C-alpha angles and dihedrals in degrees: 000000000000092000088058094045091049093048095241115180133218137200096225105287118114112233096027121096138169127208092208104035092253112132089208089061097052114131130191113272107181112226095011119139123207106223143140114261132208094029091313096307089117106044126196101016126153111245138149140243121274133183091210145342092280088075092054126096117253091244123118111258094024101052095093135067117236119229110253096218126118135323088036095029129200141359115054112243139209113260099023 
């Protein structure tokens, strides 16, 4: 959750996040998902799984739950 709140980026691998958008600086963040937020307007952000919008922060761009269907695949994620 903190990686999302701090706008950490990712290069496409779930569980790996970078505070400065540099793939070489990615660190393990257990449970993190690498997904596009705000309908894809914010690509490659670290986020987390959610069963529904009630688990999402009340912040524009993260207040929805993305649909975990292909091409992203399950699970649903915050900000989708």
